[in-house]
Coordinates of C-alpha atoms in Angstrom, one line a residue:
M66 CA -28.9 -165.6 129.9
A67 CA -25.3 -166.1 130.4
M68 CA -23.3 -165.0 127.6
S69 CA -19.4 -165.3 128.4
H70 CA -17.2 -167.8 129.8
G71 CA -14.5 -167.4 132.2
N72 CA -12.3 -169.6 129.6
T73 CA -9.2 -167.9 127.7
Q74 CA -9.7 -165.4 124.8
V75 CA -8.7 -166.9 121.7
M76 CA -8.3 -162.7 120.8
D77 CA -8.8 -159.6 121.9
L78 CA -9.9 -156.1 120.0
K79 CA -7.3 -154.2 119.4
E80 CA -7.8 -151.3 121.4
E81 CA -7.4 -153.7 124.3
T82 CA -4.7 -156.0 124.2
K83 CA -2.4 -153.5 125.7
G84 CA -1.5 -154.3 129.7
E85 CA -4.4 -157.0 129.3
Q86 CA -3.8 -160.1 131.6
P87 CA -4.1 -163.6 130.0
G88 CA -8.0 -164.4 130.1
N89 CA -9.1 -161.1 130.8
T90 CA -12.2 -160.8 129.2
G91 CA -12.6 -156.8 129.3
S92 CA -12.9 -156.1 125.4
S93 CA -16.6 -154.0 125.0
Y94 CA -18.9 -153.6 122.4
S95 CA -19.4 -149.7 122.9
S96 CA -17.1 -146.8 124.2
E97 CA -17.4 -143.6 125.1
S98 CA -17.5 -141.8 121.7
S99 CA -18.9 -144.5 119.6
S100 CA -21.9 -146.9 118.9
P101 CA -21.6 -151.0 119.4
T102 CA -22.3 -150.6 115.6
S103 CA -19.2 -148.9 115.2
T104 CA -16.9 -149.8 117.6
V105 CA -17.4 -153.9 116.1
A106 CA -16.7 -152.7 112.7
A107 CA -13.7 -151.0 113.5
A108 CA -12.6 -154.2 115.3
A109 CA -13.7 -156.2 112.7
S110 CA -11.7 -154.3 109.9
S111 CA -8.4 -155.7 111.2
R112 CA -7.3 -158.9 108.4
M113 CA -5.4 -161.2 110.0
E114 CA -3.1 -163.2 107.4
S115 CA -0.6 -165.4 109.6
P116 CA -1.2 -169.3 109.2
L117 CA -4.0 -171.0 111.6
I118 CA -2.2 -172.5 114.4
K119 CA 1.5 -170.6 115.1
S120 CA 4.5 -173.5 115.1
E121 CA 6.3 -171.8 118.1
A122 CA 3.0 -172.7 120.1
E123 CA 3.4 -176.3 119.0
N124 CA 7.0 -176.3 119.9
N125 CA 7.1 -174.9 123.4
N126 CA 3.7 -177.1 124.2
V127 CA 1.5 -174.1 124.8
S128 CA -2.4 -173.8 124.2
S129 CA -3.3 -173.6 120.6
V130 CA -5.9 -171.2 121.0
D131 CA -3.8 -168.8 123.2
A132 CA -1.2 -168.3 120.4
T133 CA -3.1 -168.3 117.7
E134 CA -4.3 -165.5 114.9
L135 CA -7.0 -166.8 112.8
H136 CA -8.0 -166.5 109.4
H137 CA -11.0 -164.7 108.1
A138 CA -13.8 -166.8 106.8
P139 CA -13.8 -165.4 103.8
S140 CA -17.2 -164.7 102.8
A141 CA -19.5 -161.7 103.9
V142 CA -22.2 -164.7 105.0
V143 CA -19.6 -166.2 107.5
A144 CA -17.5 -163.4 108.8
S145 CA -16.1 -160.4 106.6
G146 CA -12.8 -160.5 108.0
E147 CA -14.1 -160.0 111.7
R148 CA -12.8 -161.2 114.9
D149 CA -14.4 -162.6 118.1
Y150 CA -17.2 -161.3 119.6
P151 CA -16.4 -159.2 122.7
P152 CA -18.3 -160.4 126.1
I153 CA -22.1 -158.6 126.0
K154 CA -22.2 -156.0 128.4
T155 CA -25.8 -154.1 128.0
F156 CA -28.9 -154.6 126.5
Q157 CA -27.8 -152.8 123.4
D158 CA -24.7 -155.6 122.6
M159 CA -27.5 -158.1 122.7
K160 CA -29.6 -156.3 120.3
Y161 CA -26.7 -155.8 117.8
V162 CA -25.4 -159.5 118.3
T163 CA -29.2 -161.2 117.7
I164 CA -29.4 -158.9 114.4
M165 CA -26.4 -159.9 112.9
E166 CA -26.5 -163.4 113.5
S167 CA -30.4 -163.3 112.4
R168 CA -29.1 -161.9 108.9
K169 CA -26.5 -164.4 108.5
L170 CA -28.9 -167.3 109.9
W171 CA -31.3 -166.6 107.9
S172 CA -29.5 -165.8 104.5
I173 CA -28.4 -169.5 105.1
A174 CA -31.5 -171.1 105.9
S175 CA -34.1 -169.9 103.6
P176 CA -32.3 -171.0 100.3
I177 CA -32.0 -174.2 102.4
A178 CA -35.4 -175.0 103.1
F179 CA -36.8 -173.8 99.7
N180 CA -34.4 -176.4 98.2
I181 CA -35.5 -179.5 100.2
L182 CA -39.3 -178.0 99.6
C183 CA -38.5 -178.2 95.7
N184 CA -37.0 -181.8 96.1
Y185 CA -39.7 -183.0 98.3
G186 CA -42.1 -181.1 95.4
I187 CA -40.6 -184.0 92.7
N188 CA -41.4 -187.0 94.9
S189 CA -44.7 -185.2 95.4
F190 CA -45.6 -184.6 91.9
T191 CA -43.9 -188.4 90.8
S192 CA -46.6 -190.0 93.1
I193 CA -49.4 -188.1 91.7
F194 CA -48.8 -188.3 87.6
V195 CA -48.7 -191.7 89.0
G196 CA -51.8 -191.4 90.8
H197 CA -53.5 -191.2 87.5
I198 CA -52.4 -194.2 85.8
G199 CA -54.1 -196.6 88.5
N200 CA -54.4 -197.2 92.2
V201 CA -52.2 -200.1 92.7
E202 CA -49.3 -198.7 90.2
L203 CA -49.9 -195.4 93.0
S204 CA -49.5 -197.8 96.2
A205 CA -46.6 -199.0 94.0
V206 CA -45.1 -196.3 93.9
A207 CA -45.6 -194.4 97.2
I208 CA -44.2 -197.8 98.7
S209 CA -41.1 -197.5 97.0
L210 CA -40.0 -194.2 97.5
S211 CA -41.4 -194.0 101.0
V212 CA -39.8 -197.3 102.2
I213 CA -36.8 -198.0 99.5
A214 CA -35.8 -194.7 98.3
N215 CA -36.1 -193.0 101.6
F216 CA -34.3 -195.5 103.5
S217 CA -31.3 -195.1 101.0
F218 CA -32.1 -190.6 100.7
G219 CA -31.5 -190.6 105.0
F220 CA -28.3 -192.8 105.1
L221 CA -26.5 -191.5 102.3
L222 CA -27.5 -187.8 103.9
G223 CA -26.3 -188.6 107.4
M224 CA -22.8 -190.3 105.6
G225 CA -22.9 -187.0 103.9
S226 CA -23.3 -185.0 106.5
A227 CA -19.8 -185.6 107.8
L228 CA -18.8 -182.7 105.3
E229 CA -21.2 -179.8 107.1
T230 CA -18.3 -180.4 110.3
L231 CA -15.6 -180.5 107.7
C232 CA -16.1 -178.3 104.9
G233 CA -17.8 -175.7 107.4
Q234 CA -14.2 -175.8 110.1
A235 CA -12.1 -176.0 106.7
F236 CA -13.7 -172.8 105.5
G237 CA -13.9 -171.1 108.6
A238 CA -10.6 -171.3 108.9
G239 CA -9.7 -169.9 105.7
Q240 CA -8.6 -173.3 104.5
V241 CA -10.7 -173.5 101.4
Y242 CA -8.7 -175.8 99.2
L243 CA -9.1 -178.6 101.9
L244 CA -12.9 -178.4 101.0
G245 CA -12.2 -179.9 97.5
V246 CA -10.1 -183.0 99.3
Y247 CA -12.9 -183.6 101.6
M248 CA -15.7 -183.2 98.8
Q249 CA -13.8 -186.1 97.3
R250 CA -13.3 -188.1 100.0
S251 CA -17.3 -188.1 100.5
W252 CA -17.6 -189.0 96.7
I253 CA -15.5 -192.2 97.6
I254 CA -17.1 -193.5 100.3
L255 CA -20.6 -192.6 99.6
F256 CA -19.9 -194.4 96.2
A257 CA -19.2 -197.2 97.7
T258 CA -22.1 -196.9 100.6
C259 CA -24.1 -197.0 97.4
F260 CA -23.0 -200.8 96.5
V261 CA -24.1 -201.7 99.8
I262 CA -27.2 -200.7 100.1
L263 CA -27.9 -202.1 96.3
P264 CA -29.3 -205.7 97.1
L265 CA -31.9 -203.3 99.4
Y266 CA -32.8 -202.1 95.6
I267 CA -32.4 -205.3 93.5
F268 CA -34.3 -207.6 96.2
A269 CA -37.4 -204.9 97.1
T270 CA -40.0 -207.4 96.5
P271 CA -39.4 -209.9 98.6
V272 CA -38.5 -207.3 101.3
L273 CA -41.9 -205.6 100.8
K274 CA -43.6 -209.0 100.8
L275 CA -41.8 -210.0 104.3
L276 CA -43.1 -206.3 105.5
G277 CA -46.7 -208.1 105.0
Q278 CA -47.5 -206.0 101.3
R279 CA -49.9 -207.6 99.2
P280 CA -48.4 -209.4 96.4
D281 CA -49.3 -207.4 93.2
I282 CA -48.0 -204.1 94.7
A283 CA -44.5 -205.4 96.2
D284 CA -44.2 -206.6 92.7
M285 CA -44.7 -203.3 90.8
A286 CA -42.7 -201.4 94.1
G287 CA -39.8 -203.7 93.3
H288 CA -39.9 -203.6 90.0
F289 CA -39.8 -199.5 90.5
S290 CA -37.1 -199.6 93.1
I291 CA -34.6 -201.1 90.4
Q292 CA -35.7 -198.7 87.7
I293 CA -34.4 -196.1 90.3
I294 CA -31.2 -197.4 91.2
P295 CA -29.5 -194.6 88.6
Q296 CA -31.6 -191.7 90.9
M297 CA -29.4 -193.3 94.3
F298 CA -25.9 -193.5 92.9
S299 CA -27.0 -189.6 91.7
L300 CA -27.0 -188.7 95.5
A301 CA -23.3 -190.1 96.0
I302 CA -22.6 -187.5 94.0
N303 CA -25.6 -184.8 94.4
F304 CA -25.2 -184.9 98.8
P305 CA -20.9 -184.0 98.9
T306 CA -21.7 -181.0 96.7
Q307 CA -24.6 -179.8 98.0
K308 CA -22.6 -179.9 101.5
F309 CA -19.4 -178.0 99.9
L310 CA -21.2 -174.8 98.8
Q311 CA -23.4 -175.1 101.8
A312 CA -20.4 -175.0 103.9
Q313 CA -19.1 -171.5 102.0
S314 CA -22.4 -170.1 102.3
K315 CA -23.4 -170.5 98.4
V316 CA -27.1 -171.7 98.5
G317 CA -29.1 -169.2 96.8
F318 CA -27.7 -171.3 93.2
L319 CA -29.0 -174.5 95.3
A320 CA -32.5 -172.3 95.5
Y321 CA -32.6 -171.6 91.7
L322 CA -31.4 -175.0 91.1
G323 CA -34.0 -176.9 93.1
L324 CA -36.7 -174.6 91.4
G325 CA -35.5 -175.3 87.9
A326 CA -35.4 -178.8 88.5
L327 CA -38.9 -179.3 90.2
L328 CA -40.4 -177.7 87.0
F329 CA -38.1 -179.4 84.8
H330 CA -38.8 -182.8 86.3
V331 CA -42.7 -181.7 86.2
F332 CA -42.1 -181.1 82.1
I333 CA -41.0 -184.4 81.6
L334 CA -43.3 -186.4 83.5
W335 CA -46.2 -185.1 81.6
T336 CA -44.2 -185.9 78.0
F337 CA -43.0 -189.8 79.4
V338 CA -46.2 -190.6 81.2
V339 CA -49.0 -188.2 79.7
V340 CA -47.4 -188.1 76.1
F341 CA -45.5 -191.1 75.4
K342 CA -47.7 -193.4 77.8
W343 CA -44.3 -194.8 79.0
G344 CA -46.7 -195.4 82.4
M345 CA -44.2 -196.7 85.6
A346 CA -41.9 -196.7 83.3
G347 CA -41.8 -193.4 82.6
A348 CA -42.4 -192.0 86.3
A349 CA -39.0 -193.9 86.8
A350 CA -37.0 -192.7 84.0
A351 CA -37.7 -189.1 84.8
Y352 CA -36.9 -189.5 88.5
D353 CA -34.0 -191.0 87.4
L354 CA -33.3 -187.7 85.0
S355 CA -34.0 -185.1 87.4
A356 CA -31.8 -187.0 90.0
W357 CA -28.8 -186.7 87.5
I358 CA -29.5 -183.4 85.8
I359 CA -29.5 -181.7 90.1
A360 CA -26.3 -183.8 90.6
I361 CA -24.9 -182.8 87.2
A362 CA -25.4 -179.1 87.6
Q363 CA -23.9 -178.8 90.9
L364 CA -21.0 -180.3 89.8
I365 CA -20.8 -178.1 86.9
Y366 CA -21.4 -175.4 89.4
V367 CA -18.6 -176.2 91.5
V368 CA -15.7 -176.9 89.0
G369 CA -16.5 -173.7 87.2
W370 CA -17.4 -171.3 90.0
C371 CA -15.8 -172.5 93.1
K372 CA -11.8 -172.5 92.1
D373 CA -11.1 -171.7 96.1
G374 CA -12.3 -174.8 97.1
W375 CA -11.8 -177.1 93.7
K376 CA -8.1 -177.3 92.7
G377 CA -9.0 -180.6 90.7
L378 CA -8.7 -184.4 91.4
S379 CA -6.0 -185.2 94.2
W380 CA -4.7 -188.3 96.2
L381 CA -5.3 -186.6 98.8
A382 CA -8.7 -187.9 98.7
F383 CA -7.7 -191.3 99.9
K384 CA -5.6 -190.8 103.0
E385 CA -6.8 -190.7 106.4
I386 CA -10.2 -192.0 105.3
W387 CA -10.7 -194.5 107.7
A388 CA -11.1 -191.2 109.9
F389 CA -13.7 -190.1 107.2
V390 CA -15.4 -193.3 107.1
R391 CA -15.9 -193.5 110.9
L392 CA -17.3 -189.8 111.2
S393 CA -19.7 -190.4 108.4
I394 CA -21.4 -193.8 109.8
A395 CA -21.3 -192.2 112.9
S396 CA -23.4 -189.1 111.0
A397 CA -25.6 -192.0 109.1
V398 CA -26.3 -193.1 112.5
M399 CA -27.7 -190.2 114.3
L400 CA -29.8 -189.1 111.3
C401 CA -30.9 -192.5 110.8
L402 CA -31.8 -193.0 114.7
E403 CA -34.1 -190.3 114.2
I404 CA -35.7 -190.7 110.9
W405 CA -36.4 -194.4 111.6
Y406 CA -38.3 -193.2 115.1
F407 CA -41.2 -191.0 113.4
M408 CA -41.2 -194.1 110.9
T409 CA -42.2 -197.0 113.9
I410 CA -44.9 -194.6 115.2
I411 CA -47.0 -195.2 111.8
V412 CA -45.7 -199.2 112.4
L413 CA -47.1 -199.9 115.7
T414 CA -50.2 -197.6 115.2
G415 CA -51.1 -200.2 112.4
H416 CA -51.6 -202.8 114.8
L417 CA -54.0 -201.2 116.8
E418 CA -57.7 -202.3 116.6
D419 CA -59.4 -199.5 114.8
P420 CA -56.1 -199.3 112.4
V421 CA -57.8 -196.9 109.5
L422 CA -58.8 -194.4 111.9
A423 CA -55.8 -194.8 113.7
V424 CA -53.8 -194.2 111.1
G425 CA -55.7 -192.3 109.1
S426 CA -55.6 -189.5 111.6
L427 CA -51.9 -190.0 112.7
S428 CA -51.0 -189.3 109.0
I429 CA -52.8 -186.0 108.5
C430 CA -50.7 -184.7 111.3
M431 CA -47.4 -186.0 110.7
N432 CA -47.9 -184.3 107.0
I433 CA -48.8 -181.2 109.4
N434 CA -45.9 -181.9 111.0
G435 CA -43.5 -182.4 108.0
W436 CA -44.3 -179.3 106.8
E437 CA -43.2 -177.4 109.3
G438 CA -40.2 -179.2 109.2
M439 CA -39.0 -178.2 106.1
L440 CA -38.2 -175.0 107.8
F441 CA -36.3 -176.6 110.5
I442 CA -34.2 -178.6 108.0
G443 CA -32.9 -175.5 106.8
I444 CA -32.3 -173.6 110.0
N445 CA -30.6 -177.9 111.3
A446 CA -28.3 -177.1 108.1
A447 CA -28.0 -173.6 108.7
I448 CA -27.2 -173.5 112.1
S449 CA -24.3 -176.3 111.1
V450 CA -23.1 -174.1 109.0
R451 CA -22.9 -171.6 111.5
V452 CA -21.4 -173.4 114.1
S453 CA -18.8 -175.2 111.7
N454 CA -17.2 -171.8 110.0
E455 CA -16.9 -170.1 113.6
L456 CA -15.0 -172.8 114.9
G457 CA -12.9 -173.1 112.4
S458 CA -12.6 -169.5 112.1
G459 CA -11.4 -169.3 116.6
H460 CA -14.3 -167.7 117.6
P461 CA -16.0 -169.4 120.6
R462 CA -18.4 -166.5 121.6
A463 CA -19.6 -166.2 117.8
T464 CA -20.0 -169.5 118.1
K465 CA -22.0 -169.4 121.8
F466 CA -24.0 -166.3 120.4
S467 CA -24.8 -168.0 117.0
V468 CA -26.1 -171.0 118.8
A469 CA -28.4 -168.8 121.3
V470 CA -29.9 -166.6 119.2
T471 CA -30.6 -169.4 116.9
V472 CA -32.5 -171.4 119.3
A473 CA -35.0 -168.1 120.7
E474 CA -35.8 -167.8 117.3
S475 CA -36.6 -171.0 116.4
L476 CA -38.3 -171.6 120.2
V477 CA -40.1 -168.0 119.2
I478 CA -41.3 -169.5 115.6
G479 CA -42.0 -173.3 117.6
I480 CA -44.8 -172.0 120.2
F481 CA -46.3 -169.5 116.9
F482 CA -47.1 -172.6 115.1
M483 CA -48.3 -174.1 118.4
I484 CA -50.9 -171.7 119.0
L485 CA -52.0 -172.0 115.2
I486 CA -53.0 -175.6 115.7
M487 CA -54.8 -175.4 118.9
A488 CA -56.8 -172.1 117.9
T489 CA -57.5 -174.4 114.5
K490 CA -57.5 -177.9 116.1
D491 CA -61.3 -178.4 115.0
S492 CA -61.1 -177.3 111.5
F493 CA -57.3 -177.9 109.6
S494 CA -58.0 -181.1 108.6
I495 CA -60.6 -179.9 106.7
I496 CA -58.0 -179.7 103.9
F497 CA -57.1 -183.5 104.1
T498 CA -61.2 -185.3 104.9
S499 CA -64.6 -183.8 104.9
D500 CA -65.0 -187.0 106.9
P501 CA -66.6 -185.9 110.5
E502 CA -65.2 -189.2 112.4
M503 CA -61.7 -188.5 110.7
R504 CA -61.7 -184.6 111.4
H505 CA -63.1 -185.7 115.3
A506 CA -59.9 -187.9 115.8
V507 CA -57.7 -185.3 114.3
S508 CA -58.9 -183.0 116.8
K509 CA -58.1 -185.1 119.7
L510 CA -54.7 -185.3 118.4
A511 CA -54.2 -182.0 117.8
Y512 CA -52.8 -181.0 121.5
L513 CA -50.0 -183.7 120.9
L514 CA -49.5 -182.1 117.0
A515 CA -49.3 -178.8 118.7
I516 CA -46.5 -180.3 121.6
T517 CA -44.6 -181.6 119.3
M518 CA -44.1 -179.0 116.6
L519 CA -42.5 -177.0 119.6
L520 CA -40.2 -179.6 120.4
N521 CA -39.2 -179.9 116.4
S522 CA -38.6 -176.3 116.5
V523 CA -35.7 -176.7 119.4
Q524 CA -34.4 -180.6 118.6
P525 CA -33.5 -179.8 114.8
V526 CA -31.3 -176.8 115.9
I527 CA -29.2 -178.6 118.8
S528 CA -28.8 -181.6 115.9
G529 CA -27.6 -178.9 113.7
V530 CA -25.6 -177.7 116.7
A531 CA -23.5 -181.4 117.2
V532 CA -23.2 -181.9 113.5
G533 CA -21.2 -178.6 112.8
G534 CA -19.4 -179.5 116.2
G535 CA -18.3 -183.0 114.9
W536 CA -20.5 -184.6 118.4
Q537 CA -22.1 -187.1 115.2
A538 CA -20.9 -189.9 117.5
L539 CA -22.2 -189.1 121.0
V540 CA -25.4 -187.8 119.6
A541 CA -25.7 -191.7 117.9
Y542 CA -25.5 -192.9 121.2
I543 CA -27.8 -190.2 122.8
N544 CA -30.7 -190.8 120.0
L545 CA -30.6 -194.6 120.9
F546 CA -31.1 -194.5 124.5
C547 CA -33.4 -191.8 124.0
Y548 CA -35.7 -192.8 121.5
Y549 CA -35.3 -196.7 121.5
I550 CA -34.6 -197.9 125.1
F551 CA -37.0 -194.9 126.5
G552 CA -39.9 -192.9 124.1
L553 CA -40.5 -196.3 122.4
P554 CA -41.2 -198.6 125.2
L555 CA -42.9 -196.3 126.8
G556 CA -45.1 -195.3 124.0
F557 CA -45.9 -198.9 123.5
L558 CA -46.7 -199.7 126.9
L559 CA -49.4 -196.2 126.6
G560 CA -50.5 -197.5 123.4
Y561 CA -50.7 -201.4 123.9
K562 CA -52.1 -201.6 127.4
T563 CA -53.5 -198.7 128.2
Y564 CA -56.9 -197.4 126.6
L565 CA -54.8 -194.8 125.3
G566 CA -54.4 -196.4 121.8
V567 CA -52.9 -194.0 119.4
Q568 CA -52.5 -190.8 121.8
G569 CA -50.2 -193.2 124.3
I570 CA -47.4 -194.6 121.4
W571 CA -47.2 -190.6 120.4
I572 CA -47.2 -189.4 124.0
G573 CA -44.3 -192.2 124.7
M574 CA -42.7 -191.2 121.1
I575 CA -42.9 -187.2 122.8
C576 CA -41.5 -188.1 125.6
G577 CA -38.1 -189.8 124.0
T578 CA -37.4 -186.4 121.8
L579 CA -38.0 -184.2 125.1
L580 CA -35.4 -186.7 127.3
Q581 CA -33.2 -186.2 123.7
T582 CA -33.5 -182.5 123.4
I583 CA -33.1 -181.5 127.1
V584 CA -29.8 -183.7 127.4
L585 CA -28.6 -181.8 124.1
L586 CA -29.5 -178.6 125.6
I587 CA -27.8 -179.5 128.7
I588 CA -24.7 -180.6 127.3
T589 CA -24.3 -177.6 124.7
Y590 CA -24.9 -174.8 127.6
N591 CA -22.3 -176.2 129.2
T592 CA -20.2 -177.0 126.6
N593 CA -16.5 -175.1 126.3
W594 CA -16.0 -173.7 123.1
S595 CA -12.6 -172.5 123.2
K596 CA -11.8 -176.3 123.6
E597 CA -13.9 -176.8 120.7
V598 CA -12.1 -174.4 118.8
E599 CA -8.9 -176.6 119.3
Q600 CA -10.5 -179.8 118.5
A601 CA -11.4 -178.6 114.9
S602 CA -8.1 -177.0 114.3
E603 CA -6.7 -180.3 115.2
R604 CA -9.4 -182.3 113.1
M605 CA -8.0 -180.2 110.0
R606 CA -3.8 -181.2 110.3
R607 CA -5.0 -184.5 110.8
W608 CA -7.8 -184.7 107.8
G609 CA -6.0 -181.8 105.3
G610 CA -3.8 -184.8 104.3
G611 CA -0.8 -183.1 106.2
H612 CA -0.6 -179.7 104.0
E613 CA -0.2 -176.7 105.6
D614 CA -0.5 -174.6 102.1
P615 CA -2.8 -174.5 99.2
E616 CA 0.1 -174.6 96.6
D617 CA 1.6 -177.7 98.6
T618 CA -1.8 -179.6 97.1
D619 CA -0.3 -179.1 93.6
S620 CA 1.7 -182.3 93.5
S621 CA -0.8 -184.5 94.9
N622 CA -3.2 -184.0 91.7
F623 CA -3.7 -186.5 89.5

């Protein structure tokens, strides 16, 4: 594994700055009298106090990276005042970096994955309680949540993902005061986006009928969709505050909040649906209430316990807002192209000769894949935070090492799940069905599920790297080509023009995902992380509203 570049170094370790030529990378983890850990710890103890970018460097037209002394990121999880890693020269160096990066990764990924699991549970328990009212009601709520609510959730989550880039890089650079400004910009953009999406909720009934749903189910689903409009608007607060906290690695609170919200949601569902007998209206009220409690709790935590990042409402939120909108839209398109791609396989499968067996077996496999996906969504968010933090801190090597370690560990996890699926291919479906024919159909798809789970262990990591580095627009184009120009047509041909059926559709989709993963891996491998540091610094100067010091923002507050 090639772990060092010939690129210009952002900063050298103290002991080796004398007499070293620019561009040399002679720093090391070890010396004659110290271990790798002690040497790096000693180097990390040196604090940096100068501004993010020295004005002299700009005046003399010198590369900003060459003349930079960067703030440490003010977090024990992110950097703890550490300088960039020196080059890896020995196995002990590699072992040390792997251990350090693993600790940082999982301290972020675990709470996020748990929070996502709890949020998934809120949707599941809503369907479970409605299912005891009636089958038609269950179908209506399931369609409303999976089609209407999931569309708005994915789009707004994508719009909010722009904060993963900006807040993470600002935090890494020590410009924590910018996080509050960025978050307020995202609030404005996401609230405006909610009004754009609103007609989808209002006219959900004709939309669902147009998609071929039964009239009675479409009517109920449309009525339920109107009742959960408040939940959609809560996401305009929820997602920006969530990204604000993730950028600072304050994710422990999100895990506790997710658990508390899930327990509260189950209680009020029971109260509204079982005790008060409010039916679907009660389920919608509980859904709205839980969503707003999560959003308000996050907001209270930000205002009350994140004083460094929250300086009050500021007029700076309205500056450079169009550039922010473009990055938000690119993030949304990038994410939605992935979400819709995997929804399309169900639609295509539903038009095969035996749709009940095909859709049923595929749904079981997708359900298993979804549970694994919860873990990798957490890893996706964690690597996005790590990349953006290290770029903001001016640490190109740390960024590269973090990506390498995360990809390697995710691949190991993916291989484990792949082996597990293949070892239990004839038995894991018993969790969902006892029908021998359905279990046999699932068993025939198991090898495709195993390959998908392997690919899904690497693909979210690279997507997270893209978000952390601000490559959303590029990845959106890559997704469009790999998924919709290559993978989807190939799946259609294999599924409908050969005997493969659902397997052919899935093979085509896998090929699209594989191509996208390979392209992103090549781009990531060839990335000049020193230039990414420069771009991160330029982005903060440009979108920070023109303020270099936190004190200057006071006059811009409401």
